[in-house]
Short mmCIF file of C-alpha atoms and ligand atoms in Angstrom, two decimals:
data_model
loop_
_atom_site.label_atom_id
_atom_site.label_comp_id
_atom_site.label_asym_id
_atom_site.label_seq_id
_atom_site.Cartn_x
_atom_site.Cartn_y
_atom_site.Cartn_z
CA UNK A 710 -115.95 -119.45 -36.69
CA UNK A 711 -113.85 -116.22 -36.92
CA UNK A 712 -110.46 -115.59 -37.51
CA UNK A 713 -107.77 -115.17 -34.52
CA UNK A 714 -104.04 -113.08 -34.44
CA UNK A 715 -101.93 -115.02 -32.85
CA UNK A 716 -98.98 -112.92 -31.63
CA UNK A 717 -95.54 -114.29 -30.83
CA UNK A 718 -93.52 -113.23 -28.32
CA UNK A 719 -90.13 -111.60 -27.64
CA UNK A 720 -87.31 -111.62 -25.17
CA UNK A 721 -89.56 -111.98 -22.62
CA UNK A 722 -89.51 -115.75 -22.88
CA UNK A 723 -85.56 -115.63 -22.05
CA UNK A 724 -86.68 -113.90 -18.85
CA UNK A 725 -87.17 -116.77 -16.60
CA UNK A 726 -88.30 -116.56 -13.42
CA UNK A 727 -89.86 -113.57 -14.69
CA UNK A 728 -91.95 -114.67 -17.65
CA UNK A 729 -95.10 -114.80 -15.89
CA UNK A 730 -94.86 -111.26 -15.02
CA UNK A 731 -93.98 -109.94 -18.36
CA UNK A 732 -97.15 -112.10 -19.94
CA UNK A 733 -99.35 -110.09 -17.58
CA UNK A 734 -97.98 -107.00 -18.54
CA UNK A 735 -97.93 -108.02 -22.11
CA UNK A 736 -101.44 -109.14 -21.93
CA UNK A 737 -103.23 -105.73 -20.24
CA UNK A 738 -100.76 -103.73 -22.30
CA UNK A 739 -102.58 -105.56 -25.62
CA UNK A 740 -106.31 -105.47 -23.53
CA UNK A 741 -106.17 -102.02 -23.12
CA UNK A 742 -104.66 -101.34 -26.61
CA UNK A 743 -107.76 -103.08 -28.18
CA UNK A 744 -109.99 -101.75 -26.07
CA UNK A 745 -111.31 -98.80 -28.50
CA UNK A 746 -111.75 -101.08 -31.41
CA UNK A 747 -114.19 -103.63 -30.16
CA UNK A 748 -114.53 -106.78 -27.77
CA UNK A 749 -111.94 -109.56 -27.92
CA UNK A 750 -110.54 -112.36 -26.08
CA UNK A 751 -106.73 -112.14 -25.16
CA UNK A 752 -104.86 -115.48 -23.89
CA UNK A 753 -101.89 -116.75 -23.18
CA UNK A 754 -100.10 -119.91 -24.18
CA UNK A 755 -97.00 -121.20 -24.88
CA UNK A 756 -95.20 -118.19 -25.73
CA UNK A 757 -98.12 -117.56 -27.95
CA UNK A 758 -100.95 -114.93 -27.43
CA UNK A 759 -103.88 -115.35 -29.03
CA UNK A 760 -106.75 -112.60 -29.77
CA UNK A 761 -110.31 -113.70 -30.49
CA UNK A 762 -113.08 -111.24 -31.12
CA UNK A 763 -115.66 -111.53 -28.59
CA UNK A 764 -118.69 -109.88 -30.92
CA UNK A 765 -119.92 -109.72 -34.56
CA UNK A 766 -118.23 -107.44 -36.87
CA UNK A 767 -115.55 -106.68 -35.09
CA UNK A 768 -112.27 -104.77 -37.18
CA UNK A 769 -109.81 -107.36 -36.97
CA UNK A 770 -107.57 -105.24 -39.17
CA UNK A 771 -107.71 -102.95 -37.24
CA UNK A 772 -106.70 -105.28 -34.40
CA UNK A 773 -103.95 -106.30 -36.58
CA UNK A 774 -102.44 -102.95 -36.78
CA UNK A 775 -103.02 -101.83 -33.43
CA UNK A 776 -100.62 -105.36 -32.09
CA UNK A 777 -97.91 -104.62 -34.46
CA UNK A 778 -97.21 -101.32 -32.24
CA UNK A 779 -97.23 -103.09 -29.07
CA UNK A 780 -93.51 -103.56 -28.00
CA UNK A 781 -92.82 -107.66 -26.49
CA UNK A 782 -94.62 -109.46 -29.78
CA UNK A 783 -91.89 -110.67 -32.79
CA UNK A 784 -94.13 -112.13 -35.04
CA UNK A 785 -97.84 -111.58 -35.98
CA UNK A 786 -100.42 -113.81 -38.22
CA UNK A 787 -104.17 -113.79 -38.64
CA UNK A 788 -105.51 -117.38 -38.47
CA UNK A 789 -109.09 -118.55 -40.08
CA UNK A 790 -110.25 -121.39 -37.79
CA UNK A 791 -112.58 -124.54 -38.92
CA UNK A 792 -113.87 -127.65 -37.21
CA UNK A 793 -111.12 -130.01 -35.97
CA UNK A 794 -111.28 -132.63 -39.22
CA UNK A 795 -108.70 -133.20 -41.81
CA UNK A 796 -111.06 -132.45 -44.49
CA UNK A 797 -112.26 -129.21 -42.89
CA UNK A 798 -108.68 -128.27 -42.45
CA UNK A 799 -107.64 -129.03 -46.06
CA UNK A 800 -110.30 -126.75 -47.60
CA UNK A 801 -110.32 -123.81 -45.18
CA UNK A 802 -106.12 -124.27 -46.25
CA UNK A 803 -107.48 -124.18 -50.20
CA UNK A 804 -108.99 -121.46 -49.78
CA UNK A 805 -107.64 -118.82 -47.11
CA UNK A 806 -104.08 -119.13 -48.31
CA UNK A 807 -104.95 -118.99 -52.06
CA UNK A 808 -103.11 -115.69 -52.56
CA UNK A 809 -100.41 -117.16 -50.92
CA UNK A 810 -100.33 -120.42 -52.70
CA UNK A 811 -100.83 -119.18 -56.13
CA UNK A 812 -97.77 -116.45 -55.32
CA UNK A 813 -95.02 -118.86 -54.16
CA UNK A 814 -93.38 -121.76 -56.04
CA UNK A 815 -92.88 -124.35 -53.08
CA UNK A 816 -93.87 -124.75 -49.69
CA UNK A 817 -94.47 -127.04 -46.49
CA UNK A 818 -96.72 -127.71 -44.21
CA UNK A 819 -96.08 -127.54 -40.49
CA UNK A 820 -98.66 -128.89 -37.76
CA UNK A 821 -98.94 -128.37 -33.72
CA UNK A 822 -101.33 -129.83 -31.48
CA UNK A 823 -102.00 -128.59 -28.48
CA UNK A 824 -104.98 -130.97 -28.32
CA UNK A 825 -103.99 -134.26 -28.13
CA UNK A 826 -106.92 -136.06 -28.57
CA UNK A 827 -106.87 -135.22 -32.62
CA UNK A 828 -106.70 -139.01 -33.88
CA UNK A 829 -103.98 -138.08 -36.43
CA UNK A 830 -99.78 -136.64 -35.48
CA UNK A 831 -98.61 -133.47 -36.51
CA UNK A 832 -97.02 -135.33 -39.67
CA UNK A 833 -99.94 -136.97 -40.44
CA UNK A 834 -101.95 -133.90 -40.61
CA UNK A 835 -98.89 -132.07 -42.54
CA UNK A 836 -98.79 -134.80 -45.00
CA UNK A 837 -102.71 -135.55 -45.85
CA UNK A 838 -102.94 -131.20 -45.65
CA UNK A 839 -100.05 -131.07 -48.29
CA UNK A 840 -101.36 -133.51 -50.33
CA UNK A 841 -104.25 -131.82 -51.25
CA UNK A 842 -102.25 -128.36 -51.48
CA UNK A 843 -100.53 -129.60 -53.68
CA UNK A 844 -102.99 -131.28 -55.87
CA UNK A 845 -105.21 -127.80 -55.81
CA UNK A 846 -101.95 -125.61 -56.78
CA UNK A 847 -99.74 -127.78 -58.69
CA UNK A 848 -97.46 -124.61 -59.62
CA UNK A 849 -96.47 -124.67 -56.34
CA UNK A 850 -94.35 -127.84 -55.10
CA UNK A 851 -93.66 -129.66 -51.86
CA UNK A 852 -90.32 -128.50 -50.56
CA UNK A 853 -89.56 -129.26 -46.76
CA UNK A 854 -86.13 -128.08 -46.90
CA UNK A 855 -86.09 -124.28 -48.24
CA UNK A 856 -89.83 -123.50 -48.94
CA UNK A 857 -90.69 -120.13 -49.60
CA UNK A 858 -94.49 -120.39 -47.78
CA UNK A 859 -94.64 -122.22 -44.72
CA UNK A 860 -98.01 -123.41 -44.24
CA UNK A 861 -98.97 -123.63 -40.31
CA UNK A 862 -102.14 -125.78 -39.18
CA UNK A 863 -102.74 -125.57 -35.13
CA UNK A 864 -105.54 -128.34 -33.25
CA UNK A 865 -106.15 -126.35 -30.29
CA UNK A 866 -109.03 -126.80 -27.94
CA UNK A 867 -111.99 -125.30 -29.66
CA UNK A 868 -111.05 -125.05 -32.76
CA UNK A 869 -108.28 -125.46 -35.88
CA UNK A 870 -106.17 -122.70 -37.18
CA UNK A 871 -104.83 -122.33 -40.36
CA UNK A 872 -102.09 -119.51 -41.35
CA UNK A 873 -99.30 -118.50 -43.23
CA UNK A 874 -96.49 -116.66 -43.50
CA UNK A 875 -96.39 -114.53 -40.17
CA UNK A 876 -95.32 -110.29 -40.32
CA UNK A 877 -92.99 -109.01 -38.11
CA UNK A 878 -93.95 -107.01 -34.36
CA UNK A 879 -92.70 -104.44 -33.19
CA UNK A 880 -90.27 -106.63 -31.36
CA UNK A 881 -88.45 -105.57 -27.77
CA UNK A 882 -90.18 -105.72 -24.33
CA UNK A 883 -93.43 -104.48 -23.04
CA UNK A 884 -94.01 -101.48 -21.93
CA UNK A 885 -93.82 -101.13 -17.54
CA UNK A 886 -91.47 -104.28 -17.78
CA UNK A 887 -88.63 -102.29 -17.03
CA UNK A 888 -89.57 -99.18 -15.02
CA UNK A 889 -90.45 -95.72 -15.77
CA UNK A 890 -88.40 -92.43 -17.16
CA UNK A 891 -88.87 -88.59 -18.13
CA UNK A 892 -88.97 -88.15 -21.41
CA UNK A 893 -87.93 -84.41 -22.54
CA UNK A 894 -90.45 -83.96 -25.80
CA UNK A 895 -89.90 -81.33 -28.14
CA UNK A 896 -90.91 -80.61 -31.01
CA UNK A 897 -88.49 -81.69 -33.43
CA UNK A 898 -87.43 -84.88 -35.48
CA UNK A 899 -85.33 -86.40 -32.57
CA UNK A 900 -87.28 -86.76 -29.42
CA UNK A 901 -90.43 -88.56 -30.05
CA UNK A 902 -87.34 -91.07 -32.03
CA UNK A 903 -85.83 -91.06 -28.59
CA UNK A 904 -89.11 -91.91 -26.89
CA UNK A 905 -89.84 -95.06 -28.82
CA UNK A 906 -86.76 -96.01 -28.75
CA UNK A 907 -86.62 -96.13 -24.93
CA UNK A 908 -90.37 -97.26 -24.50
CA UNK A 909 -89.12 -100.30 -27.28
CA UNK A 910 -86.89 -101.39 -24.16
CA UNK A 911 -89.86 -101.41 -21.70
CA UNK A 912 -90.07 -98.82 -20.11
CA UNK A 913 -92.70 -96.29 -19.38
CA UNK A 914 -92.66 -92.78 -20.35
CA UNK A 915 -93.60 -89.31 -19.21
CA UNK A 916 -93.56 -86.54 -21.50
CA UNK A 917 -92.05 -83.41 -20.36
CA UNK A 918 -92.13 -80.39 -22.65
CA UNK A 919 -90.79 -76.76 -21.58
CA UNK A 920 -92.74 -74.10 -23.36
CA UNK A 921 -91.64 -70.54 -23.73
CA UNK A 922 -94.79 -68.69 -24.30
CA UNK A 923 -95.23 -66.27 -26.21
CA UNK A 924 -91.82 -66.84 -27.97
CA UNK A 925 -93.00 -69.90 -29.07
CA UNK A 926 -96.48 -70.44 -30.11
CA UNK A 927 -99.95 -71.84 -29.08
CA UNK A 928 -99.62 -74.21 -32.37
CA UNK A 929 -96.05 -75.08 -31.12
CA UNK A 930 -97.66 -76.69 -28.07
CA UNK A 931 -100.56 -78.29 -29.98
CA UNK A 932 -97.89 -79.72 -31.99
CA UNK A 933 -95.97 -81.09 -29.64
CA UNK A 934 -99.32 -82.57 -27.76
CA UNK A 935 -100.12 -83.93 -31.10
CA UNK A 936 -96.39 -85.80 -31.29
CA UNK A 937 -97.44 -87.10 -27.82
CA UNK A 938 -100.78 -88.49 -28.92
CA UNK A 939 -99.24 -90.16 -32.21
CA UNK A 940 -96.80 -92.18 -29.44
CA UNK A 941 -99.57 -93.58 -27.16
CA UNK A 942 -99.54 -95.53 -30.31
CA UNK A 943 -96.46 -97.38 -29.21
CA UNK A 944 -95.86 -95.61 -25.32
CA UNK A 945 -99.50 -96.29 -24.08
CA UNK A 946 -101.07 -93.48 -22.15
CA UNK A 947 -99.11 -90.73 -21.35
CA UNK A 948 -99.44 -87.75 -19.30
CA UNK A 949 -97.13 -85.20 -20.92
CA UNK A 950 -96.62 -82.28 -18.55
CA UNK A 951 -96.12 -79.18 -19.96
CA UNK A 952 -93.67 -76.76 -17.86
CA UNK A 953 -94.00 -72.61 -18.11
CA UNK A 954 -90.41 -71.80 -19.43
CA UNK A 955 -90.52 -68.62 -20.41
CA UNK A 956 -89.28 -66.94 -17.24
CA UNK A 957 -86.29 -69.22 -17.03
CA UNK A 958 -85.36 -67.97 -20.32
CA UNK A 959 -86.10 -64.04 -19.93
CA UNK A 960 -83.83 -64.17 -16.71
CA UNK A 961 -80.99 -66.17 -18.33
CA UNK A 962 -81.08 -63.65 -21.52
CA UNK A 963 -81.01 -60.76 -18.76
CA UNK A 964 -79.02 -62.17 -16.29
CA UNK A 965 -76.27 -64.56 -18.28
CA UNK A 966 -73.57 -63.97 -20.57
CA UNK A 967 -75.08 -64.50 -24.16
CA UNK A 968 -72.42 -67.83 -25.64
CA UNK A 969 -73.81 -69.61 -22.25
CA UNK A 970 -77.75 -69.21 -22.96
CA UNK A 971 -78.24 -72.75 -24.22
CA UNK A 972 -76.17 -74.28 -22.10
CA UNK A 973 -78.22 -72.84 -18.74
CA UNK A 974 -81.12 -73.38 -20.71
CA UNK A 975 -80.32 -76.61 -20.87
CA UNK A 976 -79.34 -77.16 -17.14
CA UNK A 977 -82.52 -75.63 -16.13
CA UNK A 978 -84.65 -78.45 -18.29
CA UNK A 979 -82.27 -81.03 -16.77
CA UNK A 980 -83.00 -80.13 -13.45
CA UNK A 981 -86.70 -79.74 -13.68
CA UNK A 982 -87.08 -83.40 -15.36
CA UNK A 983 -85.12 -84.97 -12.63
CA UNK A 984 -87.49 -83.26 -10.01
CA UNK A 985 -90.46 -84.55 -12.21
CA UNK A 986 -88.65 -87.83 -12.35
CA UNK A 987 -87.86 -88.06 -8.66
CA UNK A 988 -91.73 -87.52 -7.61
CA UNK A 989 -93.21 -89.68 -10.43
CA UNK A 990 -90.57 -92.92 -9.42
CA UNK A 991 -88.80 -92.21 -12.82
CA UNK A 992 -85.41 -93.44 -13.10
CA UNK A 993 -83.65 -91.67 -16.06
CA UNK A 994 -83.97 -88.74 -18.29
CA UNK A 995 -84.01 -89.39 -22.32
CA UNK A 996 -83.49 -87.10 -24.86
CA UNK A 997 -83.22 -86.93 -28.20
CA UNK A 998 -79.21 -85.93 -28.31
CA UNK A 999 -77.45 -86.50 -31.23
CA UNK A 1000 -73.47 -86.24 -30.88
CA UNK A 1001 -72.10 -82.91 -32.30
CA UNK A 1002 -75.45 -82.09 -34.16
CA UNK A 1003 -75.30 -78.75 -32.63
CA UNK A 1004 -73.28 -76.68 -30.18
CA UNK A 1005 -75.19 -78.02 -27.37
CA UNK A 1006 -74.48 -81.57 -28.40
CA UNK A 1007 -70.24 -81.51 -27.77
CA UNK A 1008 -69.33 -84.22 -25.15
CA UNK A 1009 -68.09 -80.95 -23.19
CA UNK A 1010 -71.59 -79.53 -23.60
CA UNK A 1011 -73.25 -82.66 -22.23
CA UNK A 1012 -71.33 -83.03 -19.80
CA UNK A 1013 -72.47 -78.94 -18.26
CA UNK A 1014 -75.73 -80.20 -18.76
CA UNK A 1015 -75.67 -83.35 -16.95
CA UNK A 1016 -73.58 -82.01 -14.23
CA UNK A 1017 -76.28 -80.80 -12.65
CA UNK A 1018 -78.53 -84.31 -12.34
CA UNK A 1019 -77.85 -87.69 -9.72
CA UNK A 1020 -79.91 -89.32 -12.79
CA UNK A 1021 -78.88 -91.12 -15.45
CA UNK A 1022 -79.12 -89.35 -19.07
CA UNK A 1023 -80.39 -92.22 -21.76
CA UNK A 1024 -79.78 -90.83 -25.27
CA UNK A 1025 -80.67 -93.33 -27.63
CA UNK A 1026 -79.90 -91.37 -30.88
CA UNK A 1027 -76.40 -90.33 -30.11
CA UNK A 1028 -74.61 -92.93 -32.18
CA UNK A 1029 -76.85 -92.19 -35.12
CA UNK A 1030 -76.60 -90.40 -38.57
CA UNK A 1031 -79.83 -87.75 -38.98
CA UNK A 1032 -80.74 -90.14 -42.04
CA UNK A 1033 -81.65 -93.05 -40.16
CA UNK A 1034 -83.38 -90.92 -37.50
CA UNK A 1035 -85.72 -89.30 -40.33
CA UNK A 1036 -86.00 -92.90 -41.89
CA UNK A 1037 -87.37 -94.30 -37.92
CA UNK A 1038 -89.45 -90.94 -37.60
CA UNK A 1039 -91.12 -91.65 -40.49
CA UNK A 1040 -91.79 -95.36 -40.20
CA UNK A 1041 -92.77 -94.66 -36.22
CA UNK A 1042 -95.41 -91.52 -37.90
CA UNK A 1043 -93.74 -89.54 -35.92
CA UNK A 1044 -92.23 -87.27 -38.95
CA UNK A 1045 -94.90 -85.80 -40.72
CA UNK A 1046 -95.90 -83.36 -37.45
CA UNK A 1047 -92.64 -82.92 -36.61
CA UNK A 1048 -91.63 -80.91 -39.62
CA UNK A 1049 -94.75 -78.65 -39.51
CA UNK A 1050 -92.98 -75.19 -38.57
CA UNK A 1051 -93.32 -74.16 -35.11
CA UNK A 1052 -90.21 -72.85 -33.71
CA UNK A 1053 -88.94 -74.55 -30.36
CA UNK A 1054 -88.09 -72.70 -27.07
CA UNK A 1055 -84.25 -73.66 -28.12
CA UNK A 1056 -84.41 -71.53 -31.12
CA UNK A 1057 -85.59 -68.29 -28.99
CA UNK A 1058 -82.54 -66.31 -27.96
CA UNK A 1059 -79.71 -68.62 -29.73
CA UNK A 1060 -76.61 -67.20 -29.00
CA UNK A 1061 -74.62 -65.62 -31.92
CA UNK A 1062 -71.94 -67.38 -30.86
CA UNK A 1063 -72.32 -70.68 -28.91
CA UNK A 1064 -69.57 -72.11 -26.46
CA UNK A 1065 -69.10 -75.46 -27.11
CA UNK A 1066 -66.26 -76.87 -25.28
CA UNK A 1067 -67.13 -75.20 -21.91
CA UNK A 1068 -65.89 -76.49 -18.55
CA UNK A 1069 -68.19 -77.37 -16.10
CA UNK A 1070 -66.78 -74.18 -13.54
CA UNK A 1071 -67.38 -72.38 -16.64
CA UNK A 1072 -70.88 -72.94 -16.83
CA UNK A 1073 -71.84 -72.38 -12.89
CA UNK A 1074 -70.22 -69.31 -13.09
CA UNK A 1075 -72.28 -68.13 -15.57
CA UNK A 1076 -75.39 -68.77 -14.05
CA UNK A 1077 -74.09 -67.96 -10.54
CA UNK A 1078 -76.70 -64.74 -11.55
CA UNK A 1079 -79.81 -66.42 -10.97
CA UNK A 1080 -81.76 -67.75 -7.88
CA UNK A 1081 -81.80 -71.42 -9.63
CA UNK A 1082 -84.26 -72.82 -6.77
CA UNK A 1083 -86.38 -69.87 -6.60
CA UNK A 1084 -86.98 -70.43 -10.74
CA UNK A 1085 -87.00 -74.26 -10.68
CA UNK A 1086 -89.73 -73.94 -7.96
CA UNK A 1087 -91.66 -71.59 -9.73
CA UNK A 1088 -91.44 -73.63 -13.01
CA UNK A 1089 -92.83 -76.61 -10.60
CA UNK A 1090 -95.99 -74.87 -9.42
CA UNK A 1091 -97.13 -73.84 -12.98
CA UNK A 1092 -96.91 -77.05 -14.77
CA UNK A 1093 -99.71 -78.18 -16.49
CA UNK A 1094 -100.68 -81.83 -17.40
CA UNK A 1095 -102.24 -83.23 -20.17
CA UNK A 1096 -103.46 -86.69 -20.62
CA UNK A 1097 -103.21 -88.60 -23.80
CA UNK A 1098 -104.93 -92.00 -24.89
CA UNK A 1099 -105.25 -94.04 -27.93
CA UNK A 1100 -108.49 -92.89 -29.73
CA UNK A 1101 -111.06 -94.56 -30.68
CA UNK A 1102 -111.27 -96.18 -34.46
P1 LIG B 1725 -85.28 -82.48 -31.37
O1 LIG B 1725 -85.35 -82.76 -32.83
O2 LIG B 1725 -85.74 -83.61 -30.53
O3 LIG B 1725 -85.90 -81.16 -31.03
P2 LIG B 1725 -82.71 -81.23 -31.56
O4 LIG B 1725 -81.77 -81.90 -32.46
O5 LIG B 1725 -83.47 -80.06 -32.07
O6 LIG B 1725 -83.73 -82.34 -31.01
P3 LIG B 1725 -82.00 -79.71 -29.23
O7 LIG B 1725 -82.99 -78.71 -29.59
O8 LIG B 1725 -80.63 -79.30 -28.86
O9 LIG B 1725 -81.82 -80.83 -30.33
O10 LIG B 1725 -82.54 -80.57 -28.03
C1 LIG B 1725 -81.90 -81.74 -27.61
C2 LIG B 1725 -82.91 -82.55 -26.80
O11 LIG B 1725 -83.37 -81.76 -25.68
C3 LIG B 1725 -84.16 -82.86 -27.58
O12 LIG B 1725 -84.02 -84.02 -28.35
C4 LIG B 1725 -85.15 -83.05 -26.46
O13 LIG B 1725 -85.01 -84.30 -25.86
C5 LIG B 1725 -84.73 -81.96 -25.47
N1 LIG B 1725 -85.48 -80.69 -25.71
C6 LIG B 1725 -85.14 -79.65 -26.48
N2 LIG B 1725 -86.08 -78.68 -26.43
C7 LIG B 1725 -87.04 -79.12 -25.60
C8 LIG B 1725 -88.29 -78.59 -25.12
N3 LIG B 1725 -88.73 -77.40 -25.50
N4 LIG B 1725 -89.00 -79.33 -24.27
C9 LIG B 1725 -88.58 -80.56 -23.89
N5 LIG B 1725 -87.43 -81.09 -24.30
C10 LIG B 1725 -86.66 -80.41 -25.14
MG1 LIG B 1726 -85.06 -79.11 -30.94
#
């Protein structure tokens, strides 16, 4: 018999009404996620999913890894299974939790059965289980109130499960639970934080990504498709669309007084997601904003920015110290690309010096130089998509 993950999950058992509707999402979102790693079984019970491998050989570690990036699942453990007697049960618990019972000094046993034709209870099975634990490890004593290993035996229809000590998900909801945004993807520290942040809540992303060639480079694209790939990880497949900026930006230096280029920059990107958003059913705009981390970051600033968009802005980082966002980058693997040098289109003409507490009448004045549709439209036509997966392992 092989081993099983059984996952755990999240909020979504609060939801309700609901909860059979965020299982099925849960459910393809983990079928498709295992789907380049081999055959498996995924079902449903109890607030418990369980994943089986359908074939030989299968990479159940790599099973394991893939599920702890899937957002909806709290805890995680990998199960060894055995026929449904005591004896069975005791030595597959002997054995596969060895490391485990040799580590800690006390422990208990806990027992569910979902099949209720097993001639002994759940405390039966806990007690005759610990017994022998006990006797096979006698470093490690019985402790029912504070035990450092919990021991977990499951009767279940085919099969028993034994397992310990579970590791944590990625916790939140899953992903397409709670509609769809525009995500604006550079290629810096802060978005792709932004974008699993946001995705963490359930939602599903597109990738939008303004690119100023030739001030910014081929490799400054590739890098910022490559931040988009590393997120399927967590996001699921994206399409990240890539939008021609670089005429935007040559009219604003040309046309616009130079302390107000990032600012219409920055209008310009705002109103190109929310025409992306309104034609994909998106419902917000994230970005990776960080409060005063730079002169477009001012509430004043934001609020030229957003004055142009009916959506809502999400900006999950703007509470946040740039420590904790490099400490998430890193532990999302977001980081490592993110620092590899290719300049962004908001480091081409940076204005010596920046307004930063500009009024919105300000702002449109500035700007009241350009044809805005004429260069939104034009942005529109030359987009260019690019669809990510998960790769194979
Ligand atoms: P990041 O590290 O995400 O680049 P940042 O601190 O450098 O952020 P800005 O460059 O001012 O800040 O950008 C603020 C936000 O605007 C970014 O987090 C991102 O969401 C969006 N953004 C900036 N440049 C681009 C771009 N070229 N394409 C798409 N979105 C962008
Ligand atoms: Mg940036």
């Amino acid at each position: 018999m092989n081993d099983i993950l059984l996952l755990k999950l999240g909020e979504i058992v609060l939801k309700g009404l609901n909860r059979k509707g965020f299982e099925q999402k849960l459910m393809g979102n983990i079928r498709r996620r295992l789907v380049p790693i081999g055959k498996f079984k995924v079902t449903c019970m109890q607030s418990t999913v369980y994943v089986e491998a359908l074939e030989e050989g299968v990479d159940l570690d790599a099973a394991f890894e893939a599920v702890q990036k899937i957002f909806g699942v709290v805890k995680i453990s990998r199960a060894a299974a055995c026929e449904k007697d005591k004896d069975a049960i005791a030595r597959l618990a002997i054995d596969y939790l060895r490391q485990d019972m040799l580590r800690a000094k006390s422990f208990k046993v806990e027992s569910k059965r979902s099949d209720k034709s097993f001639p002994m209870t759940s405390i039966q099975l806990s007690q005759y289980v610990g017994g022998e634990l006990a006797e096979a490890y006698p470093n490690c004593k019985v402790d029912v109130h504070e035990p450092e290993l919990i021991v977990n035996l499951e009767i279940r229809d085919l099969a028993a499960y034994v397992h310990a000590q579970p590791v944590n998900g990625a916790g939140g909801m899953p992903v397409g639970s709670n509609g769809v945004a525009v995500t604006l993807l550079s290629g810096g520290i802060d978005s792709p934080v932004s974008t699993y942040m946001i995705a963490k809540r359930g939602v599903r992303l597109i990738p939008v990504h303004f690119f100023s060639f030739p001030y910014t480079s081929q490799q400054a694209k590739e890098k910022v498709i490559e931040l988009a790939k590393l997120l399927t990880a967590w996001c699921g497949k994206m399409t990240l669309e890539v939008v021609p900026f670089t005429h935007i930006q040559e009219e604003i230096r040309d046309k616009c007084p130079e302390e107000y280029f990032t600012l219409i920059m920055r209008r310009f990107m705002m109103r190109i997601a929310e025409r992306i958003a309104l034609s994909n059913g998106a419902r917000a705009i994230v970005t990776g904003e960080n409060l005063g981390q730079v002169a477009s970051q001012t509430m004043e600033a934001m609020a030229s920015t957003q004055a142009v968009l009916k959506l809502p802005v999400l900006q999950p980082l703007i509470g946040m110290d740039k420590e904790e966002i490099v400490q998430m980058s890193r532990r999302i693997g977001t980081f490592d690309t993110s620092i590899l040098p290719y300049e962004d289109c908001c480091t081409v003409f940076t204005p010596r010096h920046p307004r930063t507490r500009p009024t919105v009448a300000e702002v449109e004045k500035a700007e009241s130089t350009l044809d805005v549709d004429a260069l939104v439209a034009e942005a529109l036509q030359g987009i260019e998509r690019v669809t990510l997966d998960l790769e194979e392992t």
